[in-house]
Amino acid sequence: MGANMKSIENINLKDVQAVYDGPEGRLWELIMGEQIHIGGLVSSMDLAQRAGVGAGLSGIDLCCCNGAGMRFLVRMQGVLKMTGVDATETVVESGRRRCAEEGPAEKIEFVLADACDSGLDDACADFVWGEDAWCYVRDKAKLISEAVRMARPGGTIAFTDWVEGPAGLSDAEAERFMRFMKFPNVQDIDGYRGLLEGNGCAVVVAEDTGRFGPYVDLYLDMVGKQVTYDVLKIIGFDNDMLGAIAGEMTFMQGLAHAGKIAQGIFVAKKN
């Protein structure tokens, strides 16, 4: 972990499960789409291309949510088989239903488990994948260790994540940001690089995608101009809550444009 990684107490797996079990999860999917990460398909394509993820490979998606990333990889990248690990039963059940409805169910398996302790075999995958989800995991050192353990020798670790930007967060900014997002901590790019290298990986890509600011602009525009009624419906037509959500997203927008938070992209090869 980065020596100065920002963290807060009293945020744990149950808090994250509550988000994706309830209205917050539906709200994020409304705003961001089925691929609940910054950049949607553009980001997924970029990560897959830079990591060399393609036809005939098998992979593991840690913190796979509803499986949208796995469906993308099977359908659009020709990946042979995907196994998704997530600790929230609601999204795992939803993912299984969606795979059955859309067709690629025979190539995709879901495992309900902690991403840090999946129970999957050593060296069982050509690549391990993640998209803007590892920020929810408290023990990032254990998470990276688990990802590397499951990759075959010469295999790839490929992920994007929300990270602290080069300008850095003050303690007060970090506290507010992480409380709203239900993040127990937030790593930075150098911190993730160190964890990957410490687990025997050669880091190929570790950088800011530059997407965070423009995409938060887009999400706020959608909430204010297009999907306002839909948001209100999800939150029980509570205008005060809508104002609070918009306020926190505007706060994040400011952090992103100031270089204090970012979306990082990482590709590493297991030695």
mmCIF file of C-alpha atoms in Angstrom:
data_model
loop_
_atom_site.group_PDB
_atom_site.id
_atom_site.type_symbol
_atom_site.label_atom_id
_atom_site.label_comp_id
_atom_site.label_asym_id
_atom_site.label_seq_id
_atom_site.Cartn_x
_atom_site.Cartn_y
_atom_site.Cartn_z
ATOM 1 C CA MET A 1 0.000 0.000 0.000
ATOM 2 C CA GLY A 2 1.034 3.557 -0.541
ATOM 3 C CA ALA A 3 2.662 4.856 2.619
ATOM 4 C CA ASN A 4 0.203 7.754 2.823
ATOM 5 C CA MET A 5 -2.938 6.012 1.558
ATOM 6 C CA LYS A 6 -6.021 7.827 2.823
ATOM 7 C CA SER A 7 -8.396 5.656 4.848
ATOM 8 C CA ILE A 8 -11.403 5.945 7.134
ATOM 9 C CA GLU A 9 -12.943 3.713 9.778
ATOM 10 C CA ASN A 10 -16.408 2.168 10.003
ATOM 11 C CA ILE A 11 -16.771 1.395 6.301
ATOM 12 C CA ASN A 12 -16.815 -2.334 5.629
ATOM 13 C CA LEU A 13 -18.102 -4.972 3.226
ATOM 14 C CA LYS A 14 -21.627 -4.787 4.651
ATOM 15 C CA ASP A 15 -21.810 -1.095 3.763
ATOM 16 C CA VAL A 16 -20.797 -1.851 0.177
ATOM 17 C CA GLN A 17 -23.291 -4.724 -0.021
ATOM 18 C CA ALA A 18 -26.021 -2.351 1.194
ATOM 19 C CA VAL A 19 -25.230 0.026 -1.687
ATOM 20 C CA TYR A 20 -25.619 -2.631 -4.368
ATOM 21 C CA ASP A 21 -28.523 -4.360 -2.614
ATOM 22 C CA GLY A 22 -30.592 -1.180 -2.601
ATOM 23 C CA PRO A 23 -31.494 2.072 -4.347
ATOM 24 C CA GLU A 24 -27.933 3.409 -4.540
ATOM 25 C CA GLY A 25 -26.967 0.536 -6.812
ATOM 26 C CA ARG A 26 -29.951 1.204 -9.078
ATOM 27 C CA LEU A 27 -29.067 4.897 -9.096
ATOM 28 C CA TRP A 28 -25.485 4.269 -10.223
ATOM 29 C CA GLU A 29 -26.685 1.975 -13.002
ATOM 30 C CA LEU A 30 -29.215 4.570 -14.162
ATOM 31 C CA ILE A 31 -26.514 7.226 -14.412
ATOM 32 C CA MET A 32 -23.588 5.121 -15.653
ATOM 33 C CA GLY A 33 -25.350 2.327 -17.531
ATOM 34 C CA GLU A 34 -24.999 -1.425 -17.139
ATOM 35 C CA GLN A 35 -21.223 -1.041 -17.156
ATOM 36 C CA ILE A 36 -21.002 0.765 -13.828
ATOM 37 C CA HIS A 37 -17.602 2.363 -14.324
ATOM 38 C CA ILE A 38 -16.230 5.604 -15.703
ATOM 39 C CA GLY A 39 -16.110 5.522 -19.485
ATOM 40 C CA GLY A 40 -18.347 2.492 -20.034
ATOM 41 C CA LEU A 41 -17.512 0.633 -23.243
ATOM 42 C CA VAL A 42 -14.775 3.122 -24.193
ATOM 43 C CA SER A 43 -12.920 2.341 -20.963
ATOM 44 C CA SER A 44 -13.429 -1.424 -21.306
ATOM 45 C CA MET A 45 -12.143 -1.455 -24.880
ATOM 46 C CA ASP A 46 -9.110 0.606 -23.893
ATOM 47 C CA LEU A 47 -8.249 -1.712 -20.999
ATOM 48 C CA ALA A 48 -8.700 -4.881 -23.060
ATOM 49 C CA GLN A 49 -6.601 -3.582 -25.936
ATOM 50 C CA ARG A 50 -3.776 -2.338 -23.737
ATOM 51 C CA ALA A 51 -3.741 -5.605 -21.785
ATOM 52 C CA GLY A 52 -3.895 -7.830 -24.868
ATOM 53 C CA VAL A 53 -7.077 -9.528 -23.662
ATOM 54 C CA GLY A 54 -8.706 -11.340 -26.546
ATOM 55 C CA ALA A 55 -9.768 -14.528 -28.270
ATOM 56 C CA GLY A 56 -9.190 -17.883 -26.628
ATOM 57 C CA LEU A 57 -8.177 -16.577 -23.208
ATOM 58 C CA SER A 58 -9.835 -17.316 -19.875
ATOM 59 C CA GLY A 59 -10.133 -14.754 -17.109
ATOM 60 C CA ILE A 60 -11.361 -13.856 -13.649
ATOM 61 C CA ASP A 61 -13.242 -10.630 -12.886
ATOM 62 C CA LEU A 62 -12.725 -9.664 -9.237
ATOM 63 C CA CYS A 63 -15.625 -7.601 -7.858
ATOM 64 C CA CYS A 64 -17.579 -8.372 -11.033
ATOM 65 C CA CYS A 65 -20.895 -6.768 -9.945
ATOM 66 C CA ASN A 66 -23.637 -7.746 -12.436
ATOM 67 C CA GLY A 67 -21.167 -9.287 -14.881
ATOM 68 C CA ALA A 68 -21.341 -6.568 -17.540
ATOM 69 C CA GLY A 69 -17.568 -6.595 -17.918
ATOM 70 C CA MET A 70 -17.534 -10.345 -18.444
ATOM 71 C CA ARG A 71 -20.323 -10.178 -21.010
ATOM 72 C CA PHE A 72 -18.343 -7.523 -22.872
ATOM 73 C CA LEU A 73 -15.198 -9.667 -22.850
ATOM 74 C CA VAL A 74 -16.981 -12.791 -24.093
ATOM 75 C CA ARG A 75 -19.129 -11.023 -26.669
ATOM 76 C CA MET A 76 -16.763 -8.392 -28.056
ATOM 77 C CA GLN A 77 -13.253 -9.655 -27.304
ATOM 78 C CA GLY A 78 -13.763 -13.359 -27.980
ATOM 79 C CA VAL A 79 -12.734 -14.439 -24.481
ATOM 80 C CA LEU A 80 -13.315 -18.169 -24.056
ATOM 81 C CA LYS A 81 -14.412 -18.300 -20.417
ATOM 82 C CA MET A 82 -14.908 -15.875 -17.525
ATOM 83 C CA THR A 83 -15.358 -16.431 -13.800
ATOM 84 C CA GLY A 84 -16.708 -13.517 -11.797
ATOM 85 C CA VAL A 85 -16.253 -13.090 -8.051
ATOM 86 C CA ASP A 86 -18.484 -10.772 -6.030
ATOM 87 C CA ALA A 87 -19.574 -10.709 -2.387
ATOM 88 C CA THR A 88 -23.036 -9.184 -2.948
ATOM 89 C CA GLU A 89 -25.723 -11.790 -3.583
ATOM 90 C CA THR A 90 -28.124 -9.348 -5.247
ATOM 91 C CA VAL A 91 -25.738 -8.450 -8.066
ATOM 92 C CA VAL A 92 -24.600 -12.053 -8.526
ATOM 93 C CA GLU A 93 -28.209 -13.192 -8.959
ATOM 94 C CA SER A 94 -28.873 -10.285 -11.321
ATOM 95 C CA GLY A 95 -25.758 -11.147 -13.301
ATOM 96 C CA ARG A 96 -26.789 -14.763 -13.714
ATOM 97 C CA ARG A 97 -30.224 -13.682 -14.958
ATOM 98 C CA ARG A 98 -28.752 -11.222 -17.433
ATOM 99 C CA CYS A 99 -26.317 -13.795 -18.791
ATOM 100 C CA ALA A 100 -29.180 -16.249 -19.292
ATOM 101 C CA GLU A 101 -31.257 -13.594 -21.068
ATOM 102 C CA GLU A 102 -28.429 -12.324 -23.290
ATOM 103 C CA GLY A 103 -26.964 -15.677 -24.299
ATOM 104 C CA PRO A 104 -23.382 -16.053 -23.036
ATOM 105 C CA ALA A 105 -24.280 -17.908 -19.809
ATOM 106 C CA GLU A 106 -22.379 -21.057 -20.802
ATOM 107 C CA LYS A 107 -19.122 -19.077 -20.917
ATOM 108 C CA ILE A 108 -19.631 -17.144 -17.678
ATOM 109 C CA GLU A 109 -19.651 -18.405 -14.099
ATOM 110 C CA PHE A 110 -20.369 -16.385 -10.957
ATOM 111 C CA VAL A 111 -18.838 -17.126 -7.556
ATOM 112 C CA LEU A 112 -20.362 -15.528 -4.448
ATOM 113 C CA ALA A 113 -17.263 -14.848 -2.352
ATOM 114 C CA ASP A 114 -14.950 -12.224 -0.897
ATOM 115 C CA ALA A 115 -12.609 -11.015 -3.640
ATOM 116 C CA CYS A 116 -9.687 -11.357 -1.218
ATOM 117 C CA ASP A 117 -10.527 -15.004 -0.515
ATOM 118 C CA SER A 118 -12.205 -16.383 -3.627
ATOM 119 C CA GLY A 119 -11.400 -20.059 -3.137
ATOM 120 C CA LEU A 120 -10.371 -20.367 -6.794
ATOM 121 C CA ASP A 121 -7.278 -22.347 -7.793
ATOM 122 C CA ASP A 122 -3.745 -21.039 -8.133
ATOM 123 C CA ALA A 123 -2.631 -20.064 -11.654
ATOM 124 C CA CYS A 124 -6.081 -20.805 -13.082
ATOM 125 C CA ALA A 125 -6.520 -17.790 -15.389
ATOM 126 C CA ASP A 126 -4.773 -16.121 -18.294
ATOM 127 C CA PHE A 127 -5.771 -12.745 -16.874
ATOM 128 C CA VAL A 128 -7.420 -11.152 -13.848
ATOM 129 C CA TRP A 129 -9.699 -8.189 -14.557
ATOM 130 C CA GLY A 130 -11.311 -5.365 -12.600
ATOM 131 C CA GLU A 131 -13.129 -2.154 -13.500
ATOM 132 C CA ASP A 132 -13.505 0.686 -10.986
ATOM 133 C CA ALA A 133 -14.388 -1.732 -8.176
ATOM 134 C CA TRP A 134 -11.285 -2.474 -6.143
ATOM 135 C CA CYS A 135 -11.706 0.911 -4.433
ATOM 136 C CA TYR A 136 -14.401 -0.801 -2.320
ATOM 137 C CA VAL A 137 -11.942 -3.348 -0.882
ATOM 138 C CA ARG A 138 -10.224 -2.422 2.380
ATOM 139 C CA ASP A 139 -7.255 -4.819 2.205
ATOM 140 C CA LYS A 140 -5.803 -3.831 -1.134
ATOM 141 C CA ALA A 141 -2.538 -5.656 -0.449
ATOM 142 C CA LYS A 142 -4.432 -8.915 0.013
ATOM 143 C CA LEU A 143 -6.584 -8.200 -3.049
ATOM 144 C CA ILE A 144 -3.562 -7.702 -5.311
ATOM 145 C CA SER A 145 -1.938 -10.811 -3.836
ATOM 146 C CA GLU A 146 -5.088 -12.818 -4.597
ATOM 147 C CA ALA A 147 -5.236 -11.484 -8.157
ATOM 148 C CA VAL A 148 -1.611 -12.404 -8.808
ATOM 149 C CA ARG A 149 -2.049 -15.834 -7.200
ATOM 150 C CA MET A 150 -4.790 -16.768 -9.653
ATOM 151 C CA ALA A 151 -2.967 -15.559 -12.773
ATOM 152 C CA ARG A 152 -0.794 -18.107 -14.555
ATOM 153 C CA PRO A 153 2.929 -17.364 -14.910
ATOM 154 C CA GLY A 154 3.183 -14.808 -17.701
ATOM 155 C CA GLY A 155 -0.465 -13.907 -17.186
ATOM 156 C CA THR A 156 -1.908 -10.418 -16.933
ATOM 157 C CA ILE A 157 -3.449 -8.291 -14.191
ATOM 158 C CA ALA A 158 -5.593 -5.592 -15.854
ATOM 159 C CA PHE A 159 -7.791 -3.117 -14.022
ATOM 160 C CA THR A 160 -9.043 0.415 -13.704
ATOM 161 C CA ASP A 161 -9.841 2.001 -10.354
ATOM 162 C CA TRP A 162 -10.708 5.253 -8.638
ATOM 163 C CA VAL A 163 -7.477 6.582 -7.151
ATOM 164 C CA GLU A 164 -6.107 9.635 -5.403
ATOM 165 C CA GLY A 165 -4.795 12.043 -8.019
ATOM 166 C CA PRO A 166 -1.400 13.757 -8.209
ATOM 167 C CA ALA A 167 -2.659 16.925 -6.506
ATOM 168 C CA GLY A 168 -3.624 14.897 -3.435
ATOM 169 C CA LEU A 169 -6.624 15.029 -1.121
ATOM 170 C CA SER A 170 -6.692 16.847 2.184
ATOM 171 C CA ASP A 171 -7.823 14.706 5.106
ATOM 172 C CA ALA A 172 -11.190 16.485 5.153
ATOM 173 C CA GLU A 173 -11.680 16.040 1.404
ATOM 174 C CA ALA A 174 -10.754 12.373 1.604
ATOM 175 C CA GLU A 175 -13.152 11.791 4.495
ATOM 176 C CA ARG A 176 -16.088 13.386 2.672
ATOM 177 C CA PHE A 177 -15.332 11.664 -0.638
ATOM 178 C CA MET A 178 -14.904 8.205 0.883
ATOM 179 C CA ARG A 179 -17.966 8.476 3.154
ATOM 180 C CA PHE A 180 -20.174 9.334 0.196
ATOM 181 C CA MET A 181 -18.751 6.585 -2.004
ATOM 182 C CA LYS A 182 -18.490 3.962 0.792
ATOM 183 C CA PHE A 183 -14.767 3.495 0.127
ATOM 184 C CA PRO A 184 -12.747 2.312 3.163
ATOM 185 C CA ASN A 185 -9.620 3.839 1.629
ATOM 186 C CA VAL A 186 -8.288 5.181 -1.655
ATOM 187 C CA GLN A 187 -5.008 4.075 -3.209
ATOM 188 C CA ASP A 188 -2.870 6.137 -5.572
ATOM 189 C CA ILE A 189 -1.138 5.119 -8.794
ATOM 190 C CA ASP A 190 2.287 4.678 -7.209
ATOM 191 C CA GLY A 191 0.727 2.652 -4.398
ATOM 192 C CA TYR A 192 -0.849 0.182 -6.806
ATOM 193 C CA ARG A 193 2.404 0.026 -8.765
ATOM 194 C CA GLY A 194 4.241 -0.884 -5.571
ATOM 195 C CA LEU A 195 1.738 -3.599 -4.665
ATOM 196 C CA LEU A 196 1.972 -5.171 -8.118
ATOM 197 C CA GLU A 197 5.766 -5.087 -8.148
ATOM 198 C CA GLY A 198 5.855 -6.429 -4.594
ATOM 199 C CA ASN A 199 3.867 -9.444 -5.767
ATOM 200 C CA GLY A 200 6.295 -10.281 -8.546
ATOM 201 C CA CYS A 201 4.723 -8.419 -11.456
ATOM 202 C CA ALA A 202 6.264 -6.240 -14.136
ATOM 203 C CA VAL A 203 4.099 -3.131 -14.466
ATOM 204 C CA VAL A 204 3.413 -2.236 -18.096
ATOM 205 C CA VAL A 205 0.818 0.529 -17.612
ATOM 206 C CA ALA A 206 0.094 2.640 -14.520
ATOM 207 C CA GLU A 207 -1.395 6.035 -15.350
ATOM 208 C CA ASP A 208 -4.345 8.409 -15.167
ATOM 209 C CA THR A 209 -6.921 7.850 -17.930
ATOM 210 C CA GLY A 210 -7.939 11.518 -17.860
ATOM 211 C CA ARG A 211 -11.614 10.509 -17.964
ATOM 212 C CA PHE A 212 -12.812 11.305 -14.457
ATOM 213 C CA GLY A 213 -13.551 15.019 -14.787
ATOM 214 C CA PRO A 214 -15.342 14.944 -18.162
ATOM 215 C CA TYR A 215 -17.440 11.940 -17.194
ATOM 216 C CA VAL A 216 -18.558 13.400 -13.863
ATOM 217 C CA ASP A 217 -19.597 16.461 -15.883
ATOM 218 C CA LEU A 218 -21.694 14.119 -18.040
ATOM 219 C CA TYR A 219 -23.298 12.353 -15.058
ATOM 220 C CA LEU A 220 -24.275 15.643 -13.422
ATOM 221 C CA ASP A 221 -25.746 16.884 -16.693
ATOM 222 C CA MET A 222 -27.830 13.717 -16.939
ATOM 223 C CA VAL A 223 -29.141 14.038 -13.381
ATOM 224 C CA GLY A 224 -29.985 17.707 -13.860
ATOM 225 C CA LYS A 225 -31.267 17.651 -17.433
ATOM 226 C CA GLN A 226 -32.512 14.209 -18.463
ATOM 227 C CA VAL A 227 -33.059 11.518 -15.805
ATOM 228 C CA THR A 228 -34.197 13.706 -12.895
ATOM 229 C CA TYR A 229 -37.598 12.016 -12.619
ATOM 230 C CA ASP A 230 -36.006 8.566 -12.781
ATOM 231 C CA VAL A 231 -33.585 9.481 -9.984
ATOM 232 C CA LEU A 232 -36.433 10.822 -7.844
ATOM 233 C CA LYS A 233 -38.409 7.628 -8.416
ATOM 234 C CA ILE A 234 -35.486 5.511 -7.178
ATOM 235 C CA ILE A 235 -35.050 7.613 -4.021
ATOM 236 C CA GLY A 236 -38.746 7.832 -3.171
ATOM 237 C CA PHE A 237 -39.296 11.346 -4.563
ATOM 238 C CA ASP A 238 -37.176 12.804 -1.770
ATOM 239 C CA ASN A 239 -36.073 16.211 -3.078
ATOM 240 C CA ASP A 240 -33.781 16.789 -0.110
ATOM 241 C CA MET A 241 -31.944 13.559 -0.875
ATOM 242 C CA LEU A 242 -31.674 14.553 -4.536
ATOM 243 C CA GLY A 243 -30.098 17.826 -3.484
ATOM 244 C CA ALA A 244 -27.664 16.024 -1.190
ATOM 245 C CA ILE A 245 -26.642 13.559 -3.917
ATOM 246 C CA ALA A 246 -26.149 16.365 -6.435
ATOM 247 C CA GLY A 247 -24.101 18.266 -3.867
ATOM 248 C CA GLU A 248 -21.760 15.347 -3.251
ATOM 249 C CA MET A 249 -21.380 14.682 -6.970
ATOM 250 C CA THR A 250 -20.576 18.360 -7.536
ATOM 251 C CA PHE A 251 -17.965 18.082 -4.780
ATOM 252 C CA MET A 252 -16.441 15.072 -6.581
ATOM 253 C CA GLN A 253 -16.521 17.016 -9.832
ATOM 254 C CA GLY A 254 -14.394 19.717 -8.245
ATOM 255 C CA LEU A 255 -11.922 17.175 -6.877
ATOM 256 C CA ALA A 256 -11.602 15.524 -10.284
ATOM 257 C CA HIS A 257 -10.968 18.750 -12.175
ATOM 258 C CA ALA A 258 -8.421 19.782 -9.532
ATOM 259 C CA GLY A 259 -6.459 16.549 -10.065
ATOM 260 C CA LYS A 260 -7.247 15.278 -6.581
ATOM 261 C CA ILE A 261 -9.043 12.103 -7.701
ATOM 262 C CA ALA A 262 -8.676 10.168 -10.940
ATOM 263 C CA GLN A 263 -9.395 6.940 -12.759
ATOM 264 C CA GLY A 264 -6.193 4.941 -12.920
ATOM 265 C CA ILE A 265 -5.471 2.225 -15.490
ATOM 266 C CA PHE A 266 -3.092 -0.622 -14.684
ATOM 267 C CA VAL A 267 -1.658 -3.502 -16.697
ATOM 268 C CA ALA A 268 0.940 -5.829 -15.199
ATOM 269 C CA LYS A 269 2.521 -9.144 -16.177
ATOM 270 C CA LYS A 270 3.105 -11.899 -13.645
ATOM 271 C CA ASN A 271 6.717 -13.048 -13.749
#
